[in-house]
Amino acid sequence: MVKTNKLNVFNDPIYGFIGTPNELIFSLISHPYFQRLRRISQMGLSYLVYPGAHHTRFHHALGSMHLMTKAIQVLKLKDVEITDEEETGLLCAILLHDIGHGPFSHALEGFVAKEISHEQISLRFMMELNNEFNGELDTAISIFKGDYPKPFLNQLVSSQLDMDRLDYLKRDSFYSGVTEGNINSERLISMLNVVDGDLVVEEKAIYAVEKFLMARRFMYWQVYLHKTGLVAEQLLVRIMQRARLLLSAGENLEASKPLLFFLKNNGALSFNKEVLETFAELDDIDIMSALKNWQFHEDFVLSKLCKMILDRKLLHVKVKKRPMTPEKIKEKLDWIIKNHDLSVEEASNFVFQGEISNKAYSKEQAIHILKKSGKISDVLKESDQLSLKALAKKVTKYYSCYPKKAV
């Protein structure tokens, strides 16, 4: 355990200097599990659209922890009881909330490790760290799982107005250069309060909440679900699927040991300590190194898909309110099959469609407004923004991807 905490400060481009509140936090940040987040891209392949979007999960985790320290200070000033143990639990829970992300974050979610989400993997990491730190993460784990007896503590880590969202919207907006996502996190945090054990926002911050929800909608359609980033991530998934298929057929592929382990283990894995340690060795570098090797592979599909991402010569992508007709899809498939002598299965790596959806506000996890009268109300009822009501409706769009010209 580190003896001094005087110089443990990180210089963040958004918030300035971020300190490490105690020795446990510093030790967690120093742990190889957490340091791995320096090699996990926060926004997947979005840098192919927004060149500045090269920030990592490491940045985001520290930023979220910083906002949590501010939220704790605000609530304590308003006489909300938070014990020292609960404070440490909150800081550890938010610091480690994304530690289970795999390479390129959401891009390969559920593929590298089947049937287990990054939240479940985060929990496995936290439990392993809890063993190492002799139970010091018990409270953090309870808060992370959402079953701590004080609901507002759970809500600070996971809700529609949690420290995770307050950081990633501001951070992703900053690094992508998309100003519509820039939110006033300080204003929102300063207006937090607790009523009957639940997190609420004081009425004075209603416009800041409206801006936050609108910013979230803009960021999803303009950045997170941007059609170019979308097609790049779809290609990455198809590269991994093709690699897995070739390996199962006995082909030899050059890749790192951790990546080969997960590609060869096609079924659902029991995430024991050995598998967790292997996962902890996996990051963006393994994937990019594999792509650089595989672009020269004799398999046309694998090499072409890799070159598309590396050279940013992606498929054409259209996003519409209705899916492309089966006739149009068949026409484009037939062209690929004819020109490159591919099977239907192989050609479908270059011609495919799917759907994307976004719901910026969920009534099930309502943001509660504390009115001056002392009454609690849903933000949708209090807002005079007609557009805000529409955010509670799920919007679905359909994308289709195919070559613009010869592959």
XYZ file of C-alpha atoms in Angstrom:
407
model
C 0.000 0.000 0.000
C 1.266 3.458 -0.938
C 2.405 5.526 2.045
C 1.926 9.029 0.682
C -0.774 10.602 -1.426
C 0.637 14.102 -1.918
C 1.595 13.963 -5.589
C -1.055 11.602 -6.950
C -2.719 14.103 -9.265
C -3.888 13.727 -12.866
C -4.159 16.710 -15.202
C -7.440 16.379 -17.067
C -8.171 18.638 -20.087
C -11.806 19.051 -18.984
C -11.750 19.438 -15.194
C -8.129 20.382 -14.548
C -6.337 18.586 -11.737
C -7.982 15.410 -10.412
C -6.635 14.153 -7.104
C -6.775 10.657 -5.660
C -8.877 10.930 -2.479
C -7.256 8.095 -0.520
C -4.677 5.310 -0.680
C -7.214 2.664 -1.727
C -8.229 4.726 -4.772
C -4.592 5.291 -5.687
C -3.849 1.559 -5.375
C -6.846 0.686 -7.567
C -5.756 3.162 -10.257
C -2.224 1.703 -10.118
C -3.494 -1.870 -10.538
C -2.812 -3.554 -13.936
C -6.552 -4.247 -14.346
C -7.247 -0.512 -14.271
C -4.139 0.569 -16.195
C -5.421 -1.598 -19.057
C -8.168 1.014 -19.568
C -5.489 3.310 -21.030
C -5.546 0.909 -23.999
C -9.328 0.725 -24.422
C -10.838 3.373 -26.694
C -13.804 5.187 -25.131
C -15.664 5.666 -28.420
C -14.704 2.561 -30.403
C -13.924 3.448 -34.016
C -15.530 6.911 -33.871
C -12.091 8.430 -34.517
C -12.629 7.452 -38.161
C -15.339 10.147 -38.173
C -14.057 12.526 -35.477
C -10.226 12.502 -35.572
C -9.920 13.808 -32.008
C -11.934 10.969 -30.473
C -8.903 8.980 -29.298
C -9.591 9.270 -25.579
C -9.804 6.148 -23.455
C -11.864 4.491 -20.731
C -9.067 5.549 -18.352
C -9.892 9.226 -18.963
C -13.600 8.583 -18.469
C -13.219 6.585 -15.257
C -11.115 9.308 -13.629
C -13.521 12.006 -14.810
C -16.530 10.142 -13.420
C -14.758 9.740 -10.076
C -13.976 13.468 -10.035
C -17.652 14.344 -10.580
C -18.596 11.903 -7.834
C -16.369 13.763 -5.354
C -18.209 16.973 -6.295
C -21.635 15.319 -5.894
C -20.678 13.975 -2.452
C -19.517 17.434 -1.340
C -22.779 19.018 -2.519
C -24.993 16.445 -0.807
C -23.052 16.633 2.464
C -23.440 20.423 2.474
C -27.200 19.823 2.225
C -27.035 17.597 5.334
C -27.449 14.333 3.435
C -25.802 11.628 5.516
C -22.973 9.857 3.705
C -20.549 7.958 5.927
C -16.813 7.729 5.176
C -17.305 4.074 4.221
C -20.133 4.985 1.827
C -18.072 7.803 0.318
C -15.204 5.424 -0.429
C -17.702 2.882 -1.753
C -19.180 5.447 -4.148
C -15.772 6.539 -5.421
C -14.583 2.951 -5.950
C -17.842 1.905 -7.636
C -17.782 4.762 -10.161
C -14.036 4.400 -10.741
C -14.427 0.716 -11.614
C -17.830 0.831 -13.327
C -16.351 0.344 -16.830
C -13.353 -1.840 -15.970
C -14.979 -4.789 -17.771
C -15.016 -3.168 -21.214
C -13.308 -5.145 -23.963
C -11.378 -3.861 -26.999
C -12.938 -0.787 -28.640
C -15.578 -0.691 -25.895
C -19.083 -1.325 -27.290
C -17.878 -2.242 -30.806
C -17.106 -5.877 -29.878
C -19.482 -6.147 -26.916
C -20.772 -9.699 -26.598
C -18.483 -11.030 -29.322
C -15.109 -11.481 -27.632
C -16.855 -13.036 -24.667
C -20.307 -14.391 -25.481
C -23.364 -14.076 -23.261
C -21.676 -11.822 -20.710
C -21.974 -8.029 -20.659
C -19.221 -5.583 -19.790
C -21.123 -4.779 -16.576
C -20.942 -8.447 -15.543
C -17.223 -8.543 -16.351
C -16.746 -5.307 -14.362
C -18.362 -7.052 -11.398
C -16.002 -10.045 -11.781
C -13.009 -7.696 -11.793
C -14.332 -5.889 -8.707
C -14.827 -9.154 -6.843
C -11.300 -10.249 -7.712
C -9.920 -6.890 -6.565
C -11.991 -7.194 -3.400
C -10.143 -10.422 -2.596
C -6.811 -8.684 -3.153
C -7.811 -5.725 -0.956
C -9.249 -7.840 1.882
C -12.913 -6.892 1.485
C -12.390 -3.123 1.184
C -14.674 -3.079 -1.873
C -17.708 -4.687 -0.194
C -19.669 -1.420 -0.120
C -18.582 -0.478 -3.662
C -19.797 -3.836 -4.988
C -23.153 -3.470 -3.217
C -23.602 0.019 -4.724
C -22.483 -1.160 -8.177
C -25.014 -4.012 -8.084
C -27.714 -1.512 -7.089
C -28.705 -3.264 -3.882
C -27.233 -0.911 -1.262
C -29.941 0.078 1.310
C -29.682 3.801 0.434
C -31.124 4.073 -3.120
C -29.577 7.486 -3.869
C -26.075 6.012 -3.581
C -26.925 3.419 -6.233
C -28.511 6.154 -8.385
C -25.351 8.292 -8.303
C -23.545 5.392 -10.022
C -26.338 4.128 -12.271
C -29.424 6.127 -13.259
C -30.499 8.579 -15.957
C -28.572 11.347 -14.244
C -25.537 9.495 -12.882
C -21.904 10.598 -12.806
C -21.103 8.177 -15.633
C -23.424 9.968 -18.070
C -22.480 13.437 -16.849
C -18.849 12.700 -17.660
C -19.119 10.792 -20.928
C -21.417 13.350 -22.581
C -19.131 16.250 -21.695
C -15.948 14.279 -22.448
C -17.098 12.726 -25.733
C -18.411 16.119 -26.854
C -15.037 17.710 -26.046
C -12.892 15.116 -27.849
C -15.185 14.732 -30.863
C -15.658 18.491 -31.225
C -19.450 18.134 -31.331
C -20.510 21.115 -29.216
C -24.194 20.048 -29.018
C -23.191 17.470 -26.402
C -21.511 19.944 -24.060
C -23.528 19.915 -20.828
C -23.315 21.983 -17.646
C -22.367 19.163 -15.291
C -21.404 21.579 -12.493
C -24.862 23.166 -12.505
C -26.586 19.788 -12.470
C -24.438 18.478 -9.615
C -24.909 21.645 -7.549
C -28.699 21.161 -7.747
C -28.721 17.500 -6.597
C -30.550 16.604 -3.418
C -32.066 13.588 -1.671
C -35.724 13.139 -0.676
C -36.997 9.955 1.005
C -33.751 8.200 0.094
C -33.967 8.953 -3.652
C -31.853 11.292 -5.769
C -33.698 14.405 -6.983
C -32.845 17.606 -8.832
C -33.972 20.942 -7.466
C -36.472 22.838 -9.623
C -34.004 25.651 -10.402
C -32.033 23.196 -12.563
C -34.947 22.220 -14.838
C -33.378 23.919 -17.879
C -30.030 22.268 -17.222
C -31.806 18.879 -17.121
C -33.590 19.684 -20.394
C -30.265 20.619 -21.990
C -28.718 17.394 -20.662
C -31.456 15.208 -22.189
C -31.366 17.024 -25.515
C -27.562 16.783 -25.561
C -27.816 13.038 -25.005
C -30.169 12.716 -27.973
C -27.877 14.782 -30.221
C -24.814 12.800 -29.194
C -26.467 9.457 -29.942
C -27.634 10.338 -33.432
C -24.728 12.583 -34.354
C -21.832 10.704 -32.737
C -22.487 7.307 -31.128
C -24.756 6.101 -33.947
C -23.061 8.047 -36.754
C -23.394 5.989 -39.916
C -19.653 5.927 -40.697
C -18.704 4.803 -37.194
C -21.554 2.294 -37.387
C -20.346 0.649 -40.610
C -16.730 0.568 -39.315
C -17.811 -1.262 -36.154
C -19.970 -3.668 -38.174
C -16.940 -4.449 -40.347
C -14.847 -5.068 -37.227
C -17.411 -7.587 -35.955
C -17.392 -9.330 -39.339
C -13.588 -9.479 -39.299
C -13.698 -11.296 -35.963
C -16.462 -13.617 -37.194
C -14.420 -14.457 -40.306
C -11.267 -15.030 -38.229
C -13.193 -17.356 -35.916
C -14.568 -19.279 -38.918
C -11.130 -19.667 -40.502
C -9.580 -20.845 -37.231
C -12.325 -23.443 -36.756
C -11.587 -24.688 -40.293
C -7.941 -25.251 -39.358
C -6.484 -22.091 -40.941
C -3.431 -20.526 -39.332
C -3.887 -16.926 -38.183
C -1.293 -14.737 -36.522
C -2.635 -12.968 -33.428
C -1.811 -12.409 -29.771
C -2.408 -15.267 -27.319
C -5.340 -13.560 -25.556
C -7.121 -12.807 -28.838
C -6.594 -16.344 -30.163
C -7.913 -17.734 -26.870
C -11.241 -15.893 -27.206
C -11.525 -16.531 -30.957
C -11.015 -20.272 -30.492
C -13.411 -20.477 -27.540
C -16.572 -19.939 -29.533
C -19.053 -20.898 -26.816
C -20.003 -19.151 -23.609
C -17.084 -19.196 -21.172
C -17.332 -19.542 -17.437
C -15.474 -16.433 -16.305
C -13.206 -18.015 -13.721
C -9.998 -16.314 -12.558
C -7.920 -17.819 -15.384
C -10.316 -16.514 -18.075
C -10.515 -13.136 -16.320
C -6.704 -12.850 -16.324
C -6.657 -13.640 -20.050
C -9.351 -11.024 -20.680
C -7.282 -8.508 -18.682
C -4.477 -8.950 -21.237
C -6.784 -8.077 -24.148
C -7.066 -4.515 -25.472
C -7.273 -2.402 -28.647
C -3.638 -3.121 -29.501
C -4.339 -6.854 -29.911
C -7.120 -6.080 -32.388
C -5.197 -3.515 -34.452
C -2.122 -5.729 -34.564
C -4.269 -8.602 -35.847
C -5.839 -6.393 -38.523
C -2.387 -5.284 -39.711
C -1.346 -8.931 -40.042
C -4.564 -10.211 -41.557
C -4.728 -7.571 -44.320
C -2.150 -9.738 -46.143
C -3.937 -13.046 -45.550
C -4.792 -15.128 -48.608
C -8.471 -15.211 -47.625
C -10.117 -12.497 -49.736
C -12.889 -11.683 -47.251
C -10.610 -11.329 -44.218
C -7.897 -9.323 -45.986
C -10.355 -6.993 -47.719
C -12.317 -6.245 -44.562
C -9.105 -5.460 -42.658
C -7.880 -3.113 -45.385
C -11.224 -1.319 -45.372
C -10.779 -0.310 -41.732
C -7.032 0.327 -41.842
C -7.261 2.479 -44.994
C -10.687 3.927 -44.099
C -12.158 2.760 -47.384
C -15.437 1.669 -45.890
C -18.680 0.419 -47.384
C -21.351 2.848 -48.473
C -23.991 3.189 -45.760
C -27.512 4.570 -45.869
C -29.729 5.219 -42.842
C -33.465 5.452 -43.526
C -36.847 5.132 -41.848
C -37.494 1.837 -43.639
C -35.199 -1.127 -44.369
C -33.889 -1.742 -47.860
C -36.094 -4.077 -49.892
C -35.009 -7.739 -50.241
C -34.828 -7.191 -54.022
C -32.290 -4.384 -53.645
C -30.208 -6.414 -51.201
C -30.236 -9.430 -53.568
C -29.212 -7.220 -56.476
C -26.165 -5.928 -54.591
C -25.292 -9.401 -53.292
C -25.462 -10.876 -56.802
C -23.077 -8.186 -58.058
C -20.484 -9.047 -55.391
C -20.876 -12.794 -55.940
C -20.462 -12.444 -59.703
C -17.468 -10.073 -59.624
C -15.470 -11.829 -56.896
C -16.579 -15.455 -57.167
C -17.839 -15.566 -53.585
C -20.463 -17.667 -51.880
C -23.633 -15.975 -50.590
C -22.272 -16.326 -47.047
C -18.969 -14.665 -47.995
C -20.673 -11.882 -49.978
C -22.933 -11.075 -47.037
C -19.864 -9.624 -45.269
C -19.996 -6.778 -47.804
C -23.769 -6.387 -48.196
C -25.902 -6.325 -45.068
C -28.485 -4.310 -43.164
C -29.704 -3.823 -39.616
C -31.449 -1.406 -37.302
C -30.456 1.161 -34.710
C -32.654 2.709 -32.051
C -32.437 5.447 -29.468
C -34.589 6.377 -26.497
C -33.119 9.403 -24.766
C -35.371 9.246 -21.705
C -36.877 6.286 -19.877
C -39.967 6.848 -17.740
C -39.070 3.699 -15.797
C -35.982 5.472 -14.401
C -37.501 8.932 -14.108
C -35.489 12.036 -13.276
C -37.322 13.526 -10.303
C -37.653 17.280 -9.844
C -37.926 18.714 -6.324
C -40.361 21.636 -6.564
C -40.196 24.679 -4.314
C -43.405 23.458 -2.668
C -41.578 20.282 -1.613
C -43.501 18.069 -4.047
C -41.670 15.596 -6.322
C -42.493 15.453 -10.023
C -41.199 13.823 -13.214
C -39.096 16.135 -15.394
C -41.421 15.462 -18.361
C -44.374 16.893 -16.437
C -42.463 19.985 -15.373
C -40.812 20.749 -18.692
C -42.435 23.179 -21.127
C -40.337 21.723 -23.928
C -42.581 19.788 -26.302
C -39.517 18.157 -27.853
C -38.608 16.700 -24.455
C -41.807 14.619 -24.414
C -40.711 13.005 -27.679
C -37.460 11.835 -26.053
C -39.411 9.205 -24.116
C -40.406 7.531 -27.386
C -38.123 4.945 -28.952
C -36.917 5.976 -32.406
C -35.784 3.221 -34.771
C -33.882 3.679 -38.024
C -32.586 1.140 -40.532
C -29.132 1.010 -42.065
C -27.913 -0.777 -45.177
C -24.250 -1.257 -46.138
C -22.838 -2.199 -49.513
C -19.869 -1.333 -51.804
C -20.064 1.928 -53.718
C -18.080 0.378 -56.558
C -15.728 -2.561 -57.054
C -14.451 -3.877 -53.715
